[in-house]
Short mmCIF file of C-alpha atoms in Angstrom, two decimals:
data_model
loop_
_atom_site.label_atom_id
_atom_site.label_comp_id
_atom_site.label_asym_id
_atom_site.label_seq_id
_atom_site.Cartn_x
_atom_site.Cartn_y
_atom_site.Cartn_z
CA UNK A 1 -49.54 -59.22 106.79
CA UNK A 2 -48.72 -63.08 107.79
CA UNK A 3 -48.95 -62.01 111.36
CA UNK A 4 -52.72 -60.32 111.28
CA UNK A 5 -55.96 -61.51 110.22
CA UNK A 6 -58.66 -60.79 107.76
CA UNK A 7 -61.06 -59.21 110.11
CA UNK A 8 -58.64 -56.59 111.54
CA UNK A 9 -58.24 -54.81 107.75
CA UNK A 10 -61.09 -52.62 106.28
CA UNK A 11 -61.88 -52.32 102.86
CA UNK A 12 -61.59 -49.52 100.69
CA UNK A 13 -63.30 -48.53 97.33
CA UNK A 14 -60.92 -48.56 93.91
CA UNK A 15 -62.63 -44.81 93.81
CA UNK A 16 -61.61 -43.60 97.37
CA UNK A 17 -58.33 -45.44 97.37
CA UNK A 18 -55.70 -42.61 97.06
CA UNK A 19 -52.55 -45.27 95.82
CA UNK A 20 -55.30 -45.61 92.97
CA UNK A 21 -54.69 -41.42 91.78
CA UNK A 22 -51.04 -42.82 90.05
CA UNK A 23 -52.14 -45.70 88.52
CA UNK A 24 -56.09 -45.38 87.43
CA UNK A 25 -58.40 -43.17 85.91
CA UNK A 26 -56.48 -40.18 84.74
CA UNK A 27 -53.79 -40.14 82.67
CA UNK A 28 -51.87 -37.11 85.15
CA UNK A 29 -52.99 -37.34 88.21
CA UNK A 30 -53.50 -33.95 90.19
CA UNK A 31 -49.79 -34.37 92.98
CA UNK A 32 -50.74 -30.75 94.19
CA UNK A 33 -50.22 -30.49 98.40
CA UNK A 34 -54.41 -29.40 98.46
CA UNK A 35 -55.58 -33.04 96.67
CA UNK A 36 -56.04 -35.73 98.58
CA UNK A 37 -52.91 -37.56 97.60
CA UNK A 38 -51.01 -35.85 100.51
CA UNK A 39 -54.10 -34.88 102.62
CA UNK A 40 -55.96 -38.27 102.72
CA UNK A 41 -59.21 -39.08 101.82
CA UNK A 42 -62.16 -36.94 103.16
CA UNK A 43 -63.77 -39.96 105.39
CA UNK A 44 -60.40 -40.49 107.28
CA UNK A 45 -61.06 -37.12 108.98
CA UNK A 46 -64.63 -38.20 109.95
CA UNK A 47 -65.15 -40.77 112.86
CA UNK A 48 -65.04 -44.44 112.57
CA UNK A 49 -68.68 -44.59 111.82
CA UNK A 50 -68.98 -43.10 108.79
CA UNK A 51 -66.47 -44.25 107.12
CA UNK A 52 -67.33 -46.33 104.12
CA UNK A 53 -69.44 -50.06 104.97
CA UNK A 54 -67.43 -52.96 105.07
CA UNK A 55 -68.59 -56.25 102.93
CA UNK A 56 -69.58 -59.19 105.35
CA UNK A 57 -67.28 -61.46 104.11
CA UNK A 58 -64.20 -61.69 102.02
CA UNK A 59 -63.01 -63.96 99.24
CA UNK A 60 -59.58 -65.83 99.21
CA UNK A 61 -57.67 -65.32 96.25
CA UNK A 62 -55.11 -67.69 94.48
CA UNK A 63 -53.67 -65.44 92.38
CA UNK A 64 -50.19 -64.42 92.43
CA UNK A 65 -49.14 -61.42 93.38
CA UNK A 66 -46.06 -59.85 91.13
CA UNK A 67 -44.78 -56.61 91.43
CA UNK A 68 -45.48 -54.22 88.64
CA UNK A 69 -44.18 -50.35 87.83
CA UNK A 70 -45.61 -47.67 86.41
CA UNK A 71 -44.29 -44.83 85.29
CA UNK A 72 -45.99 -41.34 84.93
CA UNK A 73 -44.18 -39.05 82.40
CA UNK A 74 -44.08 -34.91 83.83
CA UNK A 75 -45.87 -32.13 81.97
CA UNK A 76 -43.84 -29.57 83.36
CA UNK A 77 -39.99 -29.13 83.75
CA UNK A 78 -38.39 -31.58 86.11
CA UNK A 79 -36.12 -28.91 87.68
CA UNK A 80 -36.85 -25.49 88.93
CA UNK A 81 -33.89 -23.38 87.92
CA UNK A 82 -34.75 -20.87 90.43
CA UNK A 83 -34.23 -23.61 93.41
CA UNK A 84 -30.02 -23.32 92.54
CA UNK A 85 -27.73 -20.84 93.60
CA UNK A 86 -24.59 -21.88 91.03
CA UNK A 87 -23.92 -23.55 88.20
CA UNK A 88 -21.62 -26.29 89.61
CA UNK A 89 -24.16 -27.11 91.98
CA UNK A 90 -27.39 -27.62 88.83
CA UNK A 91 -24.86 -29.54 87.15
CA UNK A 92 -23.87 -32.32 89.78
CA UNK A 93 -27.51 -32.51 90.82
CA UNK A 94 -28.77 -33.32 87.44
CA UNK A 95 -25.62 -35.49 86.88
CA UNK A 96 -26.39 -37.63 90.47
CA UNK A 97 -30.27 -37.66 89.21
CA UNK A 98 -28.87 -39.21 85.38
CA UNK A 99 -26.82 -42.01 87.39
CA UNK A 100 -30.06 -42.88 89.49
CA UNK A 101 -32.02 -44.50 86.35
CA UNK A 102 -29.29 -45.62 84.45
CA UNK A 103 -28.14 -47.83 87.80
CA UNK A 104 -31.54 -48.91 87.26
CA UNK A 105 -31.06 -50.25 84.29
CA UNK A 106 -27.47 -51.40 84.93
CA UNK A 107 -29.17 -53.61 88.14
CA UNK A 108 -31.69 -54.98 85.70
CA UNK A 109 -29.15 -56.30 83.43
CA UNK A 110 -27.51 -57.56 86.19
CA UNK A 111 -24.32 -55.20 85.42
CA UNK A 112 -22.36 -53.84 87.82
CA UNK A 113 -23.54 -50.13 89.39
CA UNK A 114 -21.50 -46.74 88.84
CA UNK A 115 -20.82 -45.18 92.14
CA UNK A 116 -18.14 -42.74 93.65
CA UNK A 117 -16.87 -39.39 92.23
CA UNK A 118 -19.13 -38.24 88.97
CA UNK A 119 -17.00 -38.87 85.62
CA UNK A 120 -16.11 -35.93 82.96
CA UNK A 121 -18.54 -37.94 80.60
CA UNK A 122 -21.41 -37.86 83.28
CA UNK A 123 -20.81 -34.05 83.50
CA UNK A 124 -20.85 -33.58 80.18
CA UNK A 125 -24.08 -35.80 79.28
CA UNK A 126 -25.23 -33.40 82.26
CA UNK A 127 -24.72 -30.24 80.75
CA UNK A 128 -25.89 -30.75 76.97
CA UNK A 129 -28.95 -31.90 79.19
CA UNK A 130 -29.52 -28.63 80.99
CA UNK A 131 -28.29 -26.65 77.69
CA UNK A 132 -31.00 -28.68 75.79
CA UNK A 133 -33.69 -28.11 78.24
CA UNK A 134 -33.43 -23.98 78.58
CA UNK A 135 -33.09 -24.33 74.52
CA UNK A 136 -36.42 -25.89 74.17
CA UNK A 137 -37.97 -23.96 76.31
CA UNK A 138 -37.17 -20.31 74.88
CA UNK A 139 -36.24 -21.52 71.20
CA UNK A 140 -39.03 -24.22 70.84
CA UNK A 141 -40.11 -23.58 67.44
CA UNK A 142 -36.54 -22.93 65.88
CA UNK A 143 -35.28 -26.03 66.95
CA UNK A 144 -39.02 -27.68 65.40
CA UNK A 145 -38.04 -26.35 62.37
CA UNK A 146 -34.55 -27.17 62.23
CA UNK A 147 -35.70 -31.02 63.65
CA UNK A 148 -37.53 -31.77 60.42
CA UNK A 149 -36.23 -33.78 57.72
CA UNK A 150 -36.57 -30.85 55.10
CA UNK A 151 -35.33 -27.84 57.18
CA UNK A 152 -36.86 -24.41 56.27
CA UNK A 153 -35.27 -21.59 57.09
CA UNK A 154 -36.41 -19.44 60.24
CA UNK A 155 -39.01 -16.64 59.90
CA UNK A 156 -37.59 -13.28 59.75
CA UNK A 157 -39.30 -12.76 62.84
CA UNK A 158 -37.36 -15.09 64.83
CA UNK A 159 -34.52 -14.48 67.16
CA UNK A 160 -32.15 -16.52 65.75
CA UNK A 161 -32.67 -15.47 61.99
CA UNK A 162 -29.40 -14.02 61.34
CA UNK A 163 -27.17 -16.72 63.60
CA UNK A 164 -27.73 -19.77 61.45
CA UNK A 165 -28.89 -21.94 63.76
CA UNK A 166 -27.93 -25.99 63.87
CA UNK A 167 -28.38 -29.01 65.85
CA UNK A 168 -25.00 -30.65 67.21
CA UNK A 169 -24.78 -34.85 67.72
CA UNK A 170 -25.82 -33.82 71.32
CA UNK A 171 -29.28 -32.19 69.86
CA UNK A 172 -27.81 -28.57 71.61
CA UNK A 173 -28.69 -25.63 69.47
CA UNK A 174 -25.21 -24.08 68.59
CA UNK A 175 -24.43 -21.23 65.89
CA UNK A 176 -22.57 -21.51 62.47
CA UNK A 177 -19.23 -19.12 62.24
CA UNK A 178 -16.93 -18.54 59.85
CA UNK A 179 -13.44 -19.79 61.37
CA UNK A 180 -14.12 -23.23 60.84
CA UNK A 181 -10.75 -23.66 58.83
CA UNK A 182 -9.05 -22.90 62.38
CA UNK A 183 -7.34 -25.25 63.90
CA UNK A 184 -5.97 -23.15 67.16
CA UNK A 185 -9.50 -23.08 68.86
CA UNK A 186 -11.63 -25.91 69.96
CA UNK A 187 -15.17 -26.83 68.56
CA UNK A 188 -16.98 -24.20 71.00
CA UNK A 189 -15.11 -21.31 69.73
CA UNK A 190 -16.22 -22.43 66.35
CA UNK A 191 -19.47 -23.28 67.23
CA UNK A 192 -20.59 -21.29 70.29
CA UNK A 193 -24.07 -23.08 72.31
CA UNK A 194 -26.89 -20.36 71.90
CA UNK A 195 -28.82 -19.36 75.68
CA UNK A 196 -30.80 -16.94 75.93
CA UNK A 197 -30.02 -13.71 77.63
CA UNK A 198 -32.82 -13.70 80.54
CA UNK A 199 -32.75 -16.94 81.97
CA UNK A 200 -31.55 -18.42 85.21
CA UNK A 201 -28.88 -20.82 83.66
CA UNK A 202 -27.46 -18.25 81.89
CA UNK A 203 -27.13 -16.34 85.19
CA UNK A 204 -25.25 -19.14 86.64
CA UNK A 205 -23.10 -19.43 83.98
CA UNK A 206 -22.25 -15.97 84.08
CA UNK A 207 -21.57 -16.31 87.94
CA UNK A 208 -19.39 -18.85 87.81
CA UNK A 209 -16.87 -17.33 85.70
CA UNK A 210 -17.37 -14.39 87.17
CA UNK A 211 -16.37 -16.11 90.31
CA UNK A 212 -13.72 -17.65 89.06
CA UNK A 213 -12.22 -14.28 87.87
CA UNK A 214 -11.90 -13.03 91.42
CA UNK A 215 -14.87 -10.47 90.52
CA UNK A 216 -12.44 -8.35 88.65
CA UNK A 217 -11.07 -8.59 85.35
CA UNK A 218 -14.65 -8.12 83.54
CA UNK A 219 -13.13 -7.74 80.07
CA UNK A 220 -11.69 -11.29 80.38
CA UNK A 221 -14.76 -13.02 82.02
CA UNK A 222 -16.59 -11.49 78.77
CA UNK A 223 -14.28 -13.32 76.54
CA UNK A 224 -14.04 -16.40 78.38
CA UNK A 225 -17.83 -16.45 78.38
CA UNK A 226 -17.56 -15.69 74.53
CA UNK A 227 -14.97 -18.41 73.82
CA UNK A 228 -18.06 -21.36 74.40
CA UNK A 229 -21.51 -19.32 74.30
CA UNK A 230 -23.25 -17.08 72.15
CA UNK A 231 -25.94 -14.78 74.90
CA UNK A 232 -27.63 -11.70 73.07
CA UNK A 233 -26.13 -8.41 74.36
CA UNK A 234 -23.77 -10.35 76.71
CA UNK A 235 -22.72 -6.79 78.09
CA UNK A 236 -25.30 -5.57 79.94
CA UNK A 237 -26.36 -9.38 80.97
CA UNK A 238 -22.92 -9.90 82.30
CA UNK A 239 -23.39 -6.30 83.96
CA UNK A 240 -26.96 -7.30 85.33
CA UNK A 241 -25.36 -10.39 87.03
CA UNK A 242 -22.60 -8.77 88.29
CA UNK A 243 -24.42 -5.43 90.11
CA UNK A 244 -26.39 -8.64 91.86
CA UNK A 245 -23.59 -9.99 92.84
CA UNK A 246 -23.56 -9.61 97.28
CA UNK A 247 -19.34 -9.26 97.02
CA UNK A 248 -19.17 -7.00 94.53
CA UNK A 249 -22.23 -4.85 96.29
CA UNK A 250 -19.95 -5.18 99.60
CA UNK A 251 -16.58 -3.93 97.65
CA UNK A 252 -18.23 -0.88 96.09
CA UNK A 253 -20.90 0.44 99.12
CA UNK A 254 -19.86 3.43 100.60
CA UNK A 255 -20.46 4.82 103.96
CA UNK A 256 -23.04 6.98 104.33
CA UNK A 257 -22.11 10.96 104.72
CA UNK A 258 -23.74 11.90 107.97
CA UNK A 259 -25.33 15.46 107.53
CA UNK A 260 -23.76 18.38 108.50
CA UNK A 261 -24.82 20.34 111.58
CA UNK A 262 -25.73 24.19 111.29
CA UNK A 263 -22.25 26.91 111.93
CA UNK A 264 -22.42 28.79 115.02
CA UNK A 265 -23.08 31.75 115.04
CA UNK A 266 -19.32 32.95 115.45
CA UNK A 267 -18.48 31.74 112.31
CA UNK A 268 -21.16 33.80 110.62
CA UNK A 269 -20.24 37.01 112.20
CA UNK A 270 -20.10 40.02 109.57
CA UNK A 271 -19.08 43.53 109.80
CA UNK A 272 -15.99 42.84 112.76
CA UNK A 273 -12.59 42.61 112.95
CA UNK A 274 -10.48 39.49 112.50
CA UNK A 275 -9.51 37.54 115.59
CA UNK A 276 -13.21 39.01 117.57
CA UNK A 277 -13.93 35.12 117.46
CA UNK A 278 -11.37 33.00 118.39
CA UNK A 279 -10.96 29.12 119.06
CA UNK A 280 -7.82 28.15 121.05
CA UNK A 281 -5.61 24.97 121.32
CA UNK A 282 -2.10 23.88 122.35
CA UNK A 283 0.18 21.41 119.90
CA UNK A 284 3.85 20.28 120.28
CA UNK A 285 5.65 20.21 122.81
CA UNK A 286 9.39 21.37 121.09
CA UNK A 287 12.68 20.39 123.05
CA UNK A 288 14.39 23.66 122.74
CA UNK A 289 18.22 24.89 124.08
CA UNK A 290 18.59 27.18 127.09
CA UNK A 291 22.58 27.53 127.91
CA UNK A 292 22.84 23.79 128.48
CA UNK A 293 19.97 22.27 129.39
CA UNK A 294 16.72 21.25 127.04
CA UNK A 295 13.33 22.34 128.07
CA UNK A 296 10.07 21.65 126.60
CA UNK A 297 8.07 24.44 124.61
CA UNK A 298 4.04 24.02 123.34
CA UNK A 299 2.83 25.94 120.90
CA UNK A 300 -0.57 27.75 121.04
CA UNK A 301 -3.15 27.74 118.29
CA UNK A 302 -5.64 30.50 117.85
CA UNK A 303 -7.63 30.56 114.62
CA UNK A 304 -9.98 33.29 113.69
CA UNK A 305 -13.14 31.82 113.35
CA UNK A 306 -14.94 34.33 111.12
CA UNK A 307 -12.32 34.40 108.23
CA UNK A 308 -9.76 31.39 109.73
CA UNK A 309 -6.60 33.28 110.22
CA UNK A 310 -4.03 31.76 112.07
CA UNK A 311 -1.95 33.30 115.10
CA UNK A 312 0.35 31.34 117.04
CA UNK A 313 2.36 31.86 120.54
CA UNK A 314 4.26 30.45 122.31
CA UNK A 315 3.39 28.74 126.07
CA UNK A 316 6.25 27.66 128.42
CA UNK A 317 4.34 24.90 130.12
CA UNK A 318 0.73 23.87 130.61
CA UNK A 319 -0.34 25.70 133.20
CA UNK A 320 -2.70 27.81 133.42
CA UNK A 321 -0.49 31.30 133.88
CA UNK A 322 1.06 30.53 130.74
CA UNK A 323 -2.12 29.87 129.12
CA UNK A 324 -2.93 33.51 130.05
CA UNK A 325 -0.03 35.28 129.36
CA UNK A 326 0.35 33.80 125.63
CA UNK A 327 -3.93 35.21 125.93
CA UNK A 328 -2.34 38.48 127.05
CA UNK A 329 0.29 38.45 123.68
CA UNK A 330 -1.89 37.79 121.37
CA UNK A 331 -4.46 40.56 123.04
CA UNK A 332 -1.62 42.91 122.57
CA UNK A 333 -0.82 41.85 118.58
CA UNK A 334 -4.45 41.48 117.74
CA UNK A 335 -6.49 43.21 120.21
CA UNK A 336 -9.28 41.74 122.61
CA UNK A 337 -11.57 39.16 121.22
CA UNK A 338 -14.83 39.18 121.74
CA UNK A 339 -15.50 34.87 122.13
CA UNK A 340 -12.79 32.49 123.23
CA UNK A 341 -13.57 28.84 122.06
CA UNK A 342 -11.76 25.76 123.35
CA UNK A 343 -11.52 22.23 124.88
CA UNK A 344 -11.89 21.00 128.71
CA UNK A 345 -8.36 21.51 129.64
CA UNK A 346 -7.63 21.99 132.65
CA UNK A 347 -5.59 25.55 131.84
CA UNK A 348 -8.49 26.64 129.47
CA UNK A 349 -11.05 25.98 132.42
CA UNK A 350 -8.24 28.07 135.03
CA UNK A 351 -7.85 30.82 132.36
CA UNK A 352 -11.57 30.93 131.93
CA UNK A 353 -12.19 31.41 135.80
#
C-alpha cells in the first residue's frame, strides 16, 4: 500500500463489499459456492464502465488501524462423517483440528506451543468429542433431560428408556450396569458409551476392530466391541459392516459357473447297443519285461458314450497300426461301433484315413 497511490484504488460500497458478508449485516452469512462470497460481486463481471462511480476526492484519515477478529459460530456439524474412511483417521483429524485453537490460545498467553506426535490425552479429549457429537445428534432430547438440574426420567417412548442413561465428567452419554462392585474390568465395561446403531462412527468403530481381528474371529470382535460400547442389535450392525467390507467380499466371491453346452447327440442315443458310440484315448506308457529287456506299453481308453462303459486294450507303440489293431480287438470283444470320437493325434488321424 506504501508503494501506490490514492488515485490508482477504487472504492467500493459497505453493501457490495463481499469481506463485508462475515462481518456485517447478517448474523450467518450465506458461504454457499453459488453466493457471491466465492463468485465475486455481480459488477466485477461487467466492464470497467459500469462498475460502481467513484467519489471525486478522498479524505485522509488519522485513525489507527488495529487488527480485530471475529468469529462466526457454525449452525451445522463441523465434520462430515461421511468424508472418513476409518476411525483412526476421524480421530487424529479432529485431534490436529483441537491443537490448532488451543496453540492459539497458548501463543496469546505467550506459552510455549504443543507440536510433534499427538498425546494419549489429546486422543482421548478427541474421542469423547466425536462420541459427544453423534450423541447429540441422535439422542438430543435424552441427554436435555438428563442435563437439567432436576432430571426426569425418559418417556417410555424413548430409545434409551430401559438403559438408564447418565452423563460421565466428559458429558458422553454412557449406560448404568450392574457389576459396578467389580474390580477385574475397567470403567467401560462397567459403564459402556451408548452410539447408535445406524451411524457412520459407529461403522468405523466397527471397522476398526474388525480390522484389527484379521476379518475373522467375529465372535471376539463382538465382545471386544461389547467390552467399551453399548450399539442396539450389535449383531446384525456388526454383520452389515462386515458384508461391506471389500476383503471380506474378495475372500468369499466365487467364480462364476460358466453354462453348460448341449450333449451330442451320441450321448443321447436310445434303443442301441453299448459301445455303438465310442470316444477313444491312449494313457500310460507301462515299462513292462520281455526276456530281458524293458519295453514301453500304452494303454487304450474306449468309453461307451451312451451308458459310459469302459473297455481297455492294450497298444504296443503309438503308431498308427497299433492304433488299429487294438480298434480291430475291441471290434472283435464288442462288435463294430457305429461313431469313433477322439483327439488330433497323429495315429487317430492315420487310423481314421
Amino acid at each position: 500500500m506504501e508503494l501506490t497511490e490514492t488515485k490508482e484504488w477504487n472504492w467500493i460500497s459497505t453493501k457490495l463489499n463481499v469481506a463485508d458478508d462475515a462481518t456485517k449485516w447478517q448474523k450467518s452469512p450465506d458461504l454457499s459456492p453459488s453466493t457471491r462470497w466465492f463468485q465475486a460481486p455481480e459488477f466485477l463481471w461487467k466492464s470497467s464502465e459500469q462498475w460502481p462511480a467513484q467519489p471525486s476526492e478522498f479524505e485522509e484519515t488519522a485513525e489507527e488501524m488495529r487488527p480485530r477478529v471475529l468469529h462466526h459460530f457454525a449452525q451445522s456439524a463441523v465434520f462430515r462423517w461421511e468424508d472418513f474412511s476409518s476411525w483412526k483417521d476421524l480421530l487424529r483429524r479432529v485431534a490436529y483440528v483441537r491443537r490448532y485453537p488451543a496453540n492459539l490460545r497458548r501463543r496469546q498467553a505467550k506459552k510455549p506451543i504443543v507440536t510433534g506426535p499427538l498425546t494419549q490425552e489429546e486422543l482421548k479429549e478427541s474421542e469423547s468429542l466425536i462420541f459427544k457429537m453423534v450423541q447429540d445428534a441422535e439422542f438430543a432430547s435424552e441427554i436435555g433431560l438428563l442435563k437439567k438440574p432436576r432430571c426426569k426420567p425418559l418417556p417410555k417412548n424413548s430409545s434409551l428408556y430401559k438403559l438408564s442413561p447418565y452423563l460421565d465428567g466428559y458429558g458422553v452419554l454412557r449406560m448404568r450396569g450392574r457389576i459396578d462392585a467389580c474390580e477385574v474390568v475397567d470403567e467401560n465395561t462397567k459403564h459402556p458409551i451408548l452410539l447408535p446403531k445406524r451411524h457412520a462412527v459407529t461403522d468405523m468403530i466397527i471397522a476398526s476392530v474388525h480390522q484389527r481381528y484379521c476379518h475373522i474371529n467375529h465372535q471376539t470382535a463382538l465382545n471386544d466391541i461389547r467390552r467399551r460400547f453399548y450399539v442396539p442389535q450389535l449383531r446384525s450392525t456388526y454383520n452389515r459392516v462386515r458384508n461391506r467390507c471389500q476383503l471380506c467380499k474378495n475372500r468369499q466371491a466365487k467364480p462364476a459357473v460358466p453354462e453348460m453346452s448341449a450333449l451330442p447327440p451320441a450321448r443321447l442315443k436310445a434303443f442301441c447297443r453299448p459301445f455303438s458310440y465310442i470316444g477313444i484315448d491312449y494313457f500310460g506308457p507301462m515299462n513292462v519285461v520281455v526276456g530281458r529287456r524293458a519295453e514301453k506299453r500304452w494303454g487304450v481308453l474306449i468309453t461307451c458314450l451312451t451308458v459310459r462303459a469302459v473297455h481297455i486294450e492294450v497298444a504296443h507303440s503309438l503308431t498308427t497300426d497299433s492304433c488299429i489293431l487294438a480298434l480291430r480287438n475291441f471290434s472283435a470283444r464288442r462288435g463294430a461301433s457305429l461313431e469313433i470320437v477322439s483327439g488330433r493325434g497323429t495315429n487317430f488321424i492315420g487310423a481314421s484315413r
